[in-house]
Each structure stands twice: as structure tokens, then as C-alpha cells.
Short mmCIF file of N, CA and C in Angstrom, two decimals:
data_model
loop_
_atom_site.label_atom_id
_atom_site.label_comp_id
_atom_site.label_asym_id
_atom_site.label_seq_id
_atom_site.Cartn_x
_atom_site.Cartn_y
_atom_site.Cartn_z
N UNK A 1 6.53 -10.42 5.61
CA UNK A 1 6.35 -11.29 4.68
C UNK A 1 7.35 -11.38 3.53
N UNK A 2 7.76 -10.35 2.94
CA UNK A 2 8.40 -10.11 1.81
C UNK A 2 9.85 -9.96 2.07
N UNK A 3 10.81 -10.25 1.10
CA UNK A 3 12.34 -9.88 1.48
C UNK A 3 12.57 -8.80 0.50
N UNK A 4 11.62 -8.14 -0.28
CA UNK A 4 12.04 -7.05 -1.23
C UNK A 4 12.32 -6.04 -0.37
N UNK A 5 13.14 -4.91 -1.11
CA UNK A 5 13.34 -3.83 -0.28
C UNK A 5 12.32 -2.77 -0.49
N UNK A 6 12.13 -1.84 0.42
CA UNK A 6 11.04 -0.91 0.59
C UNK A 6 10.78 0.01 -0.54
N UNK A 7 9.77 0.58 -0.54
CA UNK A 7 9.08 1.24 -1.88
C UNK A 7 10.00 2.53 -1.81
N UNK A 8 10.31 3.29 -2.96
CA UNK A 8 11.03 4.49 -2.93
C UNK A 8 10.36 5.66 -2.42
N UNK A 9 10.99 6.53 -1.95
CA UNK A 9 10.50 7.95 -1.37
C UNK A 9 9.28 7.69 -0.32
N UNK A 10 8.35 8.69 -0.83
CA UNK A 10 7.20 8.70 0.20
C UNK A 10 6.03 7.47 0.23
N UNK A 11 6.38 6.63 -0.97
CA UNK A 11 5.62 5.46 -1.11
C UNK A 11 5.63 4.47 -0.17
N UNK A 12 6.80 4.74 0.72
CA UNK A 12 7.07 3.70 1.85
C UNK A 12 5.79 4.04 2.98
N UNK A 13 5.41 5.00 2.97
CA UNK A 13 4.16 5.11 3.79
C UNK A 13 2.98 4.46 3.62
N UNK A 14 2.77 4.48 2.14
CA UNK A 14 1.68 3.84 1.78
C UNK A 14 1.78 2.12 1.84
N UNK A 15 3.18 1.67 1.42
CA UNK A 15 3.41 0.35 1.62
C UNK A 15 3.30 -0.27 2.98
N UNK A 16 3.72 0.60 3.93
CA UNK A 16 3.85 0.33 5.41
C UNK A 16 2.36 0.33 5.95
N UNK A 17 1.63 1.32 5.42
CA UNK A 17 0.35 1.12 5.98
C UNK A 17 -0.51 -0.06 5.49
N UNK A 18 -0.48 -0.35 4.39
CA UNK A 18 -1.21 -1.59 3.75
C UNK A 18 -0.64 -2.69 4.49
N UNK A 19 0.72 -2.81 4.83
CA UNK A 19 1.08 -3.97 5.65
C UNK A 19 1.17 -4.01 7.02
N UNK A 20 0.24 -3.40 7.53
CA UNK A 20 -0.03 -3.39 8.99
C UNK A 20 -0.98 -4.57 9.32
N UNK A 21 -1.53 -5.09 8.28
CA UNK A 21 -2.44 -6.29 8.43
C UNK A 21 -1.88 -7.51 7.75
N UNK A 22 -1.45 -8.48 8.64
CA UNK A 22 -1.32 -9.71 7.95
C UNK A 22 -2.40 -10.78 7.84
N UNK A 23 -3.06 -10.65 6.67
CA UNK A 23 -4.02 -11.52 6.50
C UNK A 23 -4.08 -12.89 6.71
N UNK A 24 -3.01 -13.37 6.60
CA UNK A 24 -2.80 -15.12 6.90
C UNK A 24 -3.25 -15.13 8.42
N UNK A 25 -2.63 -14.48 9.30
CA UNK A 25 -2.68 -14.55 10.65
C UNK A 25 -3.93 -13.75 11.42
N UNK A 26 -4.27 -12.61 10.87
CA UNK A 26 -5.08 -11.64 11.32
C UNK A 26 -4.50 -10.81 12.11
N UNK A 27 -3.11 -10.74 12.23
CA UNK A 27 -2.64 -9.50 13.35
C UNK A 27 -2.56 -8.42 12.76
N UNK A 28 -3.05 -7.38 13.37
CA UNK A 28 -3.22 -6.09 12.82
C UNK A 28 -2.29 -5.04 13.77
N UNK A 29 -1.34 -4.66 12.96
CA UNK A 29 -0.55 -3.68 13.94
C UNK A 29 -1.30 -2.25 14.36
N UNK A 30 -2.34 -2.00 13.75
CA UNK A 30 -3.17 -0.90 14.41
C UNK A 30 -3.78 -1.18 15.67
N UNK A 31 -3.86 -2.49 15.88
CA UNK A 31 -4.40 -2.90 17.31
C UNK A 31 -3.41 -2.65 18.55
N UNK A 32 -2.06 -2.27 18.15
CA UNK A 32 -1.41 -1.91 19.32
C UNK A 32 -0.73 -0.37 19.27
N UNK A 33 -0.20 0.06 20.46
CA UNK A 33 -0.01 1.33 20.73
C UNK A 33 1.29 1.69 19.54
N UNK A 34 2.15 0.69 19.59
CA UNK A 34 3.37 1.15 18.73
C UNK A 34 2.91 1.17 17.40
N UNK A 35 2.15 0.20 16.99
CA UNK A 35 1.55 0.32 15.48
C UNK A 35 0.75 1.58 15.37
N UNK A 36 -0.12 2.19 16.17
CA UNK A 36 -0.67 3.32 15.89
C UNK A 36 0.03 4.37 15.93
N UNK A 37 1.10 4.44 16.98
CA UNK A 37 2.21 5.65 16.86
C UNK A 37 3.01 5.77 15.67
N UNK A 38 3.27 4.51 15.03
CA UNK A 38 4.00 4.90 13.60
C UNK A 38 3.28 5.72 12.86
N UNK A 39 1.88 5.70 12.84
CA UNK A 39 1.12 6.49 11.66
C UNK A 39 0.60 7.76 12.31
N UNK A 40 0.84 8.17 13.88
CA UNK A 40 0.36 9.16 14.52
C UNK A 40 -1.00 9.30 14.69
N UNK A 41 -1.71 7.96 14.83
CA UNK A 41 -3.02 7.85 15.19
C UNK A 41 -3.44 7.43 16.67
N UNK A 42 -4.44 8.08 17.00
CA UNK A 42 -5.29 7.70 18.32
C UNK A 42 -6.00 6.57 18.17
N UNK A 43 -6.56 5.92 19.08
CA UNK A 43 -7.44 4.84 19.00
C UNK A 43 -8.56 5.20 18.23
N UNK A 44 -9.43 6.40 18.40
CA UNK A 44 -10.51 6.92 17.59
C UNK A 44 -10.31 6.99 16.15
N UNK A 45 -8.88 7.11 15.72
CA UNK A 45 -8.73 7.24 14.15
C UNK A 45 -8.47 5.74 13.66
N UNK A 46 -8.63 5.02 14.32
CA UNK A 46 -8.29 3.53 13.67
C UNK A 46 -9.23 2.98 12.73
N UNK A 47 -10.43 3.16 12.94
CA UNK A 47 -11.26 2.91 11.90
C UNK A 47 -11.20 3.29 10.77
N UNK A 48 -10.90 4.77 10.71
CA UNK A 48 -10.76 5.51 9.57
C UNK A 48 -9.54 5.15 8.69
N UNK A 49 -8.30 4.81 9.66
CA UNK A 49 -7.13 4.23 8.93
C UNK A 49 -7.26 3.00 8.51
N UNK A 50 -8.05 2.25 8.95
CA UNK A 50 -8.63 0.89 8.27
C UNK A 50 -9.06 0.88 7.02
N UNK A 51 -10.16 1.91 7.02
CA UNK A 51 -10.63 2.11 5.73
C UNK A 51 -9.83 2.59 4.67
N UNK A 52 -8.92 3.48 5.04
CA UNK A 52 -7.97 3.90 4.05
C UNK A 52 -7.06 2.69 3.67
N UNK A 53 -6.59 1.88 4.62
CA UNK A 53 -5.70 0.74 4.17
C UNK A 53 -6.17 -0.23 3.18
N UNK A 54 -7.40 -0.37 3.53
CA UNK A 54 -8.11 -1.14 2.35
C UNK A 54 -8.64 -0.72 1.11
N UNK A 55 -8.80 0.44 1.12
CA UNK A 55 -8.91 1.22 -0.16
C UNK A 55 -7.67 1.33 -1.10
N UNK A 56 -6.63 1.44 -0.14
CA UNK A 56 -5.26 1.47 -0.70
C UNK A 56 -4.91 0.09 -1.51
N UNK A 57 -5.21 -0.93 -0.59
CA UNK A 57 -4.98 -2.36 -0.96
C UNK A 57 -5.74 -2.73 -2.37
N UNK A 58 -6.87 -2.11 -2.52
CA UNK A 58 -7.57 -2.54 -3.71
C UNK A 58 -7.18 -1.82 -4.94
N UNK A 59 -6.66 -0.60 -4.83
CA UNK A 59 -5.91 -0.03 -5.94
C UNK A 59 -4.76 -0.73 -6.18
N UNK A 60 -3.93 -1.25 -5.16
CA UNK A 60 -2.63 -1.70 -5.41
C UNK A 60 -2.77 -3.22 -5.99
N UNK A 61 -3.84 -3.94 -5.75
CA UNK A 61 -4.23 -5.16 -6.29
C UNK A 61 -4.57 -4.88 -7.79
N UNK A 62 -4.99 -3.59 -8.16
CA UNK A 62 -5.70 -3.24 -9.51
C UNK A 62 -4.37 -3.00 -10.29
N UNK A 63 -3.30 -2.31 -9.58
CA UNK A 63 -2.05 -2.16 -10.23
C UNK A 63 -1.39 -3.46 -10.53
N UNK A 64 -1.48 -4.54 -10.04
CA UNK A 64 -1.02 -6.10 -10.22
C UNK A 64 -2.05 -6.78 -11.24
N UNK A 65 -3.09 -5.97 -11.66
CA UNK A 65 -3.95 -6.64 -12.37
C UNK A 65 -5.10 -7.62 -11.58
N UNK A 66 -5.12 -7.57 -10.25
CA UNK A 66 -6.09 -8.42 -9.72
C UNK A 66 -7.19 -8.05 -9.22
N UNK A 67 -8.31 -8.53 -9.24
CA UNK A 67 -9.76 -8.07 -8.88
C UNK A 67 -9.53 -7.55 -7.23
N UNK A 68 -10.36 -6.67 -6.88
CA UNK A 68 -10.50 -6.18 -5.51
C UNK A 68 -10.69 -7.28 -4.56
N UNK A 69 -10.11 -7.14 -3.47
CA UNK A 69 -10.39 -8.22 -2.26
C UNK A 69 -11.59 -8.03 -1.62
N UNK A 70 -12.15 -6.82 -1.58
CA UNK A 70 -13.67 -6.62 -0.77
C UNK A 70 -14.11 -5.55 -1.32
N UNK A 71 -15.36 -5.18 -0.88
CA UNK A 71 -15.92 -3.86 -1.29
C UNK A 71 -15.50 -2.98 -0.38
N UNK A 72 -14.96 -1.87 -0.92
CA UNK A 72 -14.16 -0.90 -0.34
C UNK A 72 -14.57 0.36 -0.64
N UNK A 73 -14.57 1.62 0.16
CA UNK A 73 -14.69 3.07 -0.22
C UNK A 73 -13.56 3.42 -1.21
N UNK A 74 -13.74 3.74 -2.63
CA UNK A 74 -12.88 4.30 -3.57
C UNK A 74 -12.17 5.10 -2.99
N UNK A 75 -10.93 5.01 -3.27
CA UNK A 75 -9.48 5.92 -2.77
C UNK A 75 -9.80 7.31 -3.14
N UNK A 76 -10.29 7.47 -4.40
CA UNK A 76 -10.61 8.80 -4.81
C UNK A 76 -11.71 9.63 -4.02
N UNK A 77 -12.58 8.79 -3.56
CA UNK A 77 -13.59 9.46 -2.42
C UNK A 77 -12.77 9.89 -1.03
N UNK A 78 -12.14 9.04 -0.71
CA UNK A 78 -11.41 9.18 0.55
C UNK A 78 -10.58 10.45 0.58
N UNK A 79 -9.79 10.55 -0.59
CA UNK A 79 -8.87 11.49 -0.66
C UNK A 79 -9.30 12.84 -1.25
N UNK A 80 -10.52 12.74 -1.83
CA UNK A 80 -11.25 14.03 -2.11
C UNK A 80 -11.39 15.19 -0.94
N UNK A 81 -11.36 14.77 0.11
CA UNK A 81 -11.66 15.71 1.36
C UNK A 81 -10.29 16.19 1.71
N UNK A 82 -9.13 15.97 0.94
CA UNK A 82 -7.89 16.64 1.50
C UNK A 82 -7.27 17.42 0.46
N UNK A 83 -7.25 18.73 0.98
CA UNK A 83 -6.89 19.70 0.04
C UNK A 83 -5.57 19.85 0.24
N UNK A 84 -4.62 19.82 -0.71
CA UNK A 84 -2.90 20.04 -0.83
C UNK A 84 -2.74 21.38 -1.41
N UNK A 85 -1.56 21.68 -1.06
CA UNK A 85 -1.10 23.16 -1.42
C UNK A 85 0.18 23.11 -1.89
N UNK A 86 0.64 23.69 -2.91
CA UNK A 86 1.83 23.38 -3.35
C UNK A 86 2.79 24.66 -2.87
N UNK A 87 3.85 24.58 -2.21
CA UNK A 87 4.51 25.57 -1.47
C UNK A 87 6.10 25.55 -2.28
N UNK A 88 6.62 26.86 -2.36
CA UNK A 88 7.66 26.91 -3.01
C UNK A 88 8.59 27.75 -2.06
N UNK A 89 10.03 27.18 -1.89
CA UNK A 89 10.84 28.06 -0.88
C UNK A 89 11.35 29.18 -1.58
N UNK A 90 11.07 30.30 -1.21
CA UNK A 90 11.82 31.47 -1.59
C UNK A 90 13.21 31.34 -1.78
N UNK A 91 13.80 30.90 -0.67
CA UNK A 91 15.38 30.76 -0.80
C UNK A 91 16.08 29.97 -1.80
N UNK A 92 15.61 28.46 -1.90
CA UNK A 92 16.41 27.77 -2.85
C UNK A 92 15.35 27.17 -3.84
N UNK A 93 14.00 27.76 -3.74
CA UNK A 93 13.16 27.29 -5.05
C UNK A 93 12.71 26.03 -5.00
N UNK A 94 13.04 25.07 -3.63
CA UNK A 94 12.35 23.62 -3.70
C UNK A 94 10.81 24.02 -3.70
N UNK A 95 10.37 22.98 -3.99
CA UNK A 95 8.69 22.80 -3.95
C UNK A 95 8.43 21.71 -3.13
N UNK A 96 7.29 21.74 -2.41
CA UNK A 96 6.66 20.50 -1.74
C UNK A 96 5.11 20.73 -1.63
N UNK A 97 4.52 19.35 -1.75
CA UNK A 97 3.04 19.54 -1.49
C UNK A 97 2.88 19.38 0.08
N UNK A 98 1.84 20.44 0.56
CA UNK A 98 1.53 20.34 2.08
C UNK A 98 0.16 20.43 2.17
N UNK A 99 -0.37 19.85 3.13
CA UNK A 99 -1.74 19.65 3.49
C UNK A 99 -2.26 21.09 3.98
N UNK A 100 -3.59 21.35 4.12
CA UNK A 100 -3.92 22.56 4.73
C UNK A 100 -4.05 22.00 6.11
N UNK A 101 -4.02 22.84 6.94
CA UNK A 101 -3.94 23.05 8.43
C UNK A 101 -5.24 22.03 9.14
N UNK A 102 -6.20 22.17 8.53
CA UNK A 102 -7.40 21.36 8.99
C UNK A 102 -7.64 19.97 8.43
N UNK A 103 -6.76 19.64 7.60
CA UNK A 103 -7.03 18.27 7.00
C UNK A 103 -6.39 16.96 7.88
N UNK A 104 -7.26 15.91 7.73
CA UNK A 104 -6.82 14.64 8.41
C UNK A 104 -5.22 14.57 8.19
N UNK A 105 -4.44 14.26 9.30
CA UNK A 105 -3.03 14.06 8.93
C UNK A 105 -2.59 12.80 8.16
N UNK A 106 -3.24 11.84 8.51
CA UNK A 106 -2.84 10.51 7.59
C UNK A 106 -3.13 10.69 6.41
N UNK A 107 -4.41 10.94 6.12
CA UNK A 107 -4.91 11.45 4.69
C UNK A 107 -3.95 12.19 4.07
N UNK A 108 -3.65 13.34 4.56
CA UNK A 108 -2.95 14.08 3.73
C UNK A 108 -1.53 13.55 3.44
N UNK A 109 -0.93 12.84 4.41
CA UNK A 109 0.58 12.25 3.99
C UNK A 109 0.34 11.30 2.97
N UNK A 110 -0.73 10.54 2.87
CA UNK A 110 -0.99 9.56 1.80
C UNK A 110 -1.21 10.35 0.63
N UNK A 111 -2.05 11.18 0.64
CA UNK A 111 -2.27 12.14 -0.78
C UNK A 111 -1.02 12.67 -1.18
N UNK A 112 -0.08 13.27 -0.35
CA UNK A 112 1.20 13.94 -0.81
C UNK A 112 2.12 12.79 -1.26
N UNK A 113 2.15 11.75 -0.74
CA UNK A 113 2.86 10.65 -1.22
C UNK A 113 2.33 10.07 -2.61
N UNK A 114 1.22 10.01 -2.70
CA UNK A 114 0.60 9.70 -4.06
C UNK A 114 0.83 10.51 -5.03
N UNK A 115 0.71 12.06 -4.80
CA UNK A 115 1.38 12.92 -5.74
C UNK A 115 2.56 12.91 -6.00
N UNK A 116 3.49 12.73 -5.21
CA UNK A 116 4.96 12.68 -5.16
C UNK A 116 5.34 11.65 -6.21
N UNK A 117 4.56 10.29 -6.00
CA UNK A 117 4.71 9.06 -6.75
C UNK A 117 4.18 9.36 -8.21
N UNK A 118 3.38 9.91 -8.41
CA UNK A 118 2.76 10.11 -9.64
C UNK A 118 3.99 10.97 -10.46
N UNK A 119 4.35 12.03 -9.88
CA UNK A 119 5.24 12.81 -10.62
C UNK A 119 6.61 11.96 -11.02
N UNK A 120 7.08 11.20 -10.00
CA UNK A 120 8.01 10.54 -10.13
C UNK A 120 7.97 9.11 -10.88
N UNK A 121 6.73 8.71 -11.39
CA UNK A 121 6.41 7.68 -12.21
C UNK A 121 6.61 6.27 -11.43
N UNK A 122 6.41 6.30 -10.15
CA UNK A 122 6.57 5.09 -9.29
C UNK A 122 5.07 4.68 -8.87
N UNK A 123 4.00 5.31 -9.05
CA UNK A 123 2.91 5.02 -8.44
C UNK A 123 2.33 3.48 -8.84
N UNK A 124 2.52 3.17 -10.09
CA UNK A 124 1.84 1.90 -10.62
C UNK A 124 2.68 0.83 -10.36
N UNK A 125 4.07 1.06 -9.91
CA UNK A 125 4.75 -0.13 -9.60
C UNK A 125 4.61 -0.56 -7.97
N UNK A 126 3.67 0.29 -7.30
CA UNK A 126 3.51 -0.36 -6.07
C UNK A 126 2.09 -1.10 -6.17
N UNK A 127 2.32 -2.40 -5.69
CA UNK A 127 1.27 -3.49 -6.14
C UNK A 127 0.89 -4.27 -4.74
N UNK A 128 -0.01 -5.06 -4.84
CA UNK A 128 -0.42 -5.88 -3.72
C UNK A 128 -0.26 -7.43 -4.08
N UNK A 129 0.11 -8.27 -3.68
CA UNK A 129 0.48 -9.71 -3.91
C UNK A 129 -0.70 -10.54 -4.22
N UNK A 130 -0.55 -11.28 -5.39
CA UNK A 130 -1.77 -11.89 -5.92
C UNK A 130 -2.30 -12.97 -4.93
N UNK A 131 -1.63 -13.50 -4.09
CA UNK A 131 -1.92 -14.70 -3.05
C UNK A 131 -3.20 -14.23 -2.16
N UNK A 132 -4.41 -14.69 -2.19
CA UNK A 132 -5.76 -14.23 -1.41
C UNK A 132 -5.27 -14.31 0.01
N UNK A 133 -4.14 -14.93 0.53
CA UNK A 133 -3.99 -15.14 2.03
C UNK A 133 -2.70 -14.11 2.37
N UNK A 134 -2.33 -13.31 1.35
CA UNK A 134 -1.49 -12.16 1.48
C UNK A 134 -1.71 -11.09 1.22
N UNK A 135 -1.60 -10.85 0.01
CA UNK A 135 -2.23 -9.31 -0.53
C UNK A 135 -1.31 -8.05 0.15
N UNK A 136 0.01 -8.56 0.59
CA UNK A 136 1.05 -7.72 1.11
C UNK A 136 1.36 -6.68 -0.05
N UNK A 137 1.63 -5.61 0.36
CA UNK A 137 2.06 -4.42 -0.54
C UNK A 137 3.57 -4.86 -1.02
N UNK A 138 3.82 -4.56 -2.10
CA UNK A 138 5.30 -4.48 -2.47
C UNK A 138 5.73 -3.78 -3.53
N UNK A 139 6.81 -3.02 -3.89
CA UNK A 139 7.18 -2.34 -4.82
C UNK A 139 7.80 -3.37 -5.92
N UNK A 140 7.19 -3.28 -7.15
CA UNK A 140 7.82 -4.02 -8.06
C UNK A 140 8.74 -3.47 -8.73
N UNK A 141 10.07 -4.09 -8.71
CA UNK A 141 11.32 -3.48 -9.39
C UNK A 141 11.65 -4.48 -10.48
N UNK A 142 10.89 -5.47 -10.86
CA UNK A 142 11.19 -6.24 -12.07
C UNK A 142 11.41 -5.47 -13.35
N UNK A 143 12.31 -5.68 -14.15
CA UNK A 143 12.41 -4.94 -15.41
C UNK A 143 10.87 -4.67 -16.24
N UNK A 144 10.19 -5.59 -16.34
CA UNK A 144 8.90 -5.43 -17.28
C UNK A 144 7.86 -4.97 -16.39
N UNK A 145 7.98 -4.93 -15.14
CA UNK A 145 6.99 -4.54 -14.20
C UNK A 145 5.70 -5.39 -14.07
N UNK A 146 6.17 -6.66 -14.32
CA UNK A 146 5.06 -7.68 -14.20
C UNK A 146 5.09 -8.64 -12.94
N UNK A 147 5.43 -8.16 -11.92
CA UNK A 147 5.65 -8.73 -10.62
C UNK A 147 4.20 -9.12 -10.06
N UNK A 148 4.03 -10.51 -9.46
CA UNK A 148 2.86 -10.86 -9.17
C UNK A 148 2.63 -11.18 -7.67
N UNK A 149 3.78 -11.46 -7.03
CA UNK A 149 4.01 -11.99 -5.41
C UNK A 149 4.82 -11.08 -4.67
N UNK A 150 4.46 -10.99 -3.36
CA UNK A 150 5.40 -10.29 -2.71
C UNK A 150 6.78 -11.03 -2.69
N UNK A 151 6.83 -12.02 -2.75
CA UNK A 151 7.80 -13.01 -2.70
C UNK A 151 7.74 -14.39 -3.51
N UNK A 152 8.83 -14.50 -4.49
CA UNK A 152 8.79 -15.73 -5.12
C UNK A 152 9.12 -16.74 -4.24
N UNK A 153 9.91 -16.69 -3.20
CA UNK A 153 10.12 -17.74 -2.19
C UNK A 153 9.27 -18.23 -1.70
N UNK A 154 7.98 -17.30 -1.37
CA UNK A 154 7.18 -17.81 -0.44
C UNK A 154 5.57 -18.14 -1.30
N UNK A 155 5.19 -16.80 -1.50
CA UNK A 155 3.71 -16.67 -2.15
C UNK A 155 3.78 -17.02 -3.78
N UNK A 156 4.94 -16.77 -4.39
CA UNK A 156 5.42 -17.33 -5.69
C UNK A 156 5.27 -18.98 -5.79
N UNK A 157 6.17 -19.35 -4.73
CA UNK A 157 6.45 -20.72 -4.72
C UNK A 157 5.12 -21.77 -4.63
N UNK A 158 4.48 -21.16 -3.61
CA UNK A 158 3.00 -21.86 -3.26
C UNK A 158 2.36 -21.87 -4.27
N UNK A 159 2.07 -20.64 -5.05
CA UNK A 159 1.29 -20.66 -6.23
C UNK A 159 1.61 -21.47 -7.36
N UNK A 160 2.93 -21.64 -7.61
CA UNK A 160 3.53 -22.56 -8.49
C UNK A 160 3.33 -24.04 -8.29
N UNK A 161 3.35 -24.28 -6.97
CA UNK A 161 3.08 -25.72 -6.59
C UNK A 161 1.71 -26.21 -6.47
N UNK A 162 0.66 -25.29 -6.27
CA UNK A 162 -0.52 -25.49 -6.38
C UNK A 162 -1.08 -25.83 -7.92
N UNK A 163 -0.35 -24.80 -8.91
CA UNK A 163 -0.72 -25.23 -10.33
C UNK A 163 0.12 -26.39 -10.77
N UNK A 164 1.12 -26.69 -10.16
CA UNK A 164 1.80 -28.16 -10.47
C UNK A 164 0.86 -29.37 -10.09
N UNK A 165 0.48 -29.32 -8.85
CA UNK A 165 -0.35 -30.28 -8.32
C UNK A 165 -1.76 -30.35 -8.99
N UNK A 166 -2.36 -29.60 -9.34
CA UNK A 166 -3.59 -29.34 -10.21
C UNK A 166 -3.37 -30.02 -11.38
N UNK A 167 -2.22 -30.08 -12.02
CA UNK A 167 -2.07 -30.91 -13.31
C UNK A 167 -2.42 -32.44 -13.02
#
């Protein structure tokens, strides 16, 4: 949907997970084997991944100042079950967040991505499009951080045209 460049760092995982559903057409990439493979999911894990996706979408809508699109499980409740561990490499001193061995792999990757983006200061710039027929995730690179649509040429233009016609 969007012509914007991908989110930075590991936020691309969150952005791509949220964007597995095209709200306008109803197409869900998690319905396909290729879509599930992108996230390392089995068919039995799809329901939990969808719950996570919609919880993430609700938070991204909040980042953009929009109300939630649906009643969802709060993201902090989903992520509460994911213990992360800080590891430090003795050889070069590099540090990374790692999930404990028994944690859900997708939840763990999302939790680590969120933590990384909090440290980098990029989390609040990941937003969801204002358009109710879109809600596509995008990274807001505008100087003021006030982007409202995934694409000014599509969703932004439609919103402006609706406002113009309403006058």
C-alpha cells in the first residue's frame, strides 16, 4: 500500500507483521504457507499471531493519535509472558536481548524489536494509517513526526477529497 521505506532496524518485523492483513481487500498473508513461513509460523500458531498483529495495530494507531480499531488484548499482556535476557559477548563487548529458550519465538522477536526501538528512540514513530479501510503500518519519517497516512498519494488524497466534498 505504501511507497514509504521500511522501518529501521528490527522494527521492520513489527511493521511487516501488522501489514500481513490488507483491511480493504481482506487478504491475509498469514493464510498462505509463504506468509506463515516469513514469520516461522505453523498453521496452529496463526491465531496467536493474528492476536499479536491486532494488538500491535492498536498501539500503532495510538502512536498516531487515533482510537483503537477493535477491542484487542493489550500488547503489554501479550508480551508479559516473554522473558528476555541481556547477553554480552565477552570478546567484543556487544550486547543483545535474547529470549529464554522456552519462550514463544514470534512474541520473543517482537519483544526484542520493541526493546531495541525503545533504546533507539524509534518506537513512537512506527504508526498505523488513519484511514479505517487501511490501518497499514508505516514509519513516520516526517520532521515533526505528525504523519497521519501510510501514503499521501492514496490514503491522504482520499481523506482530503472527502473533506473537500463534505464542504
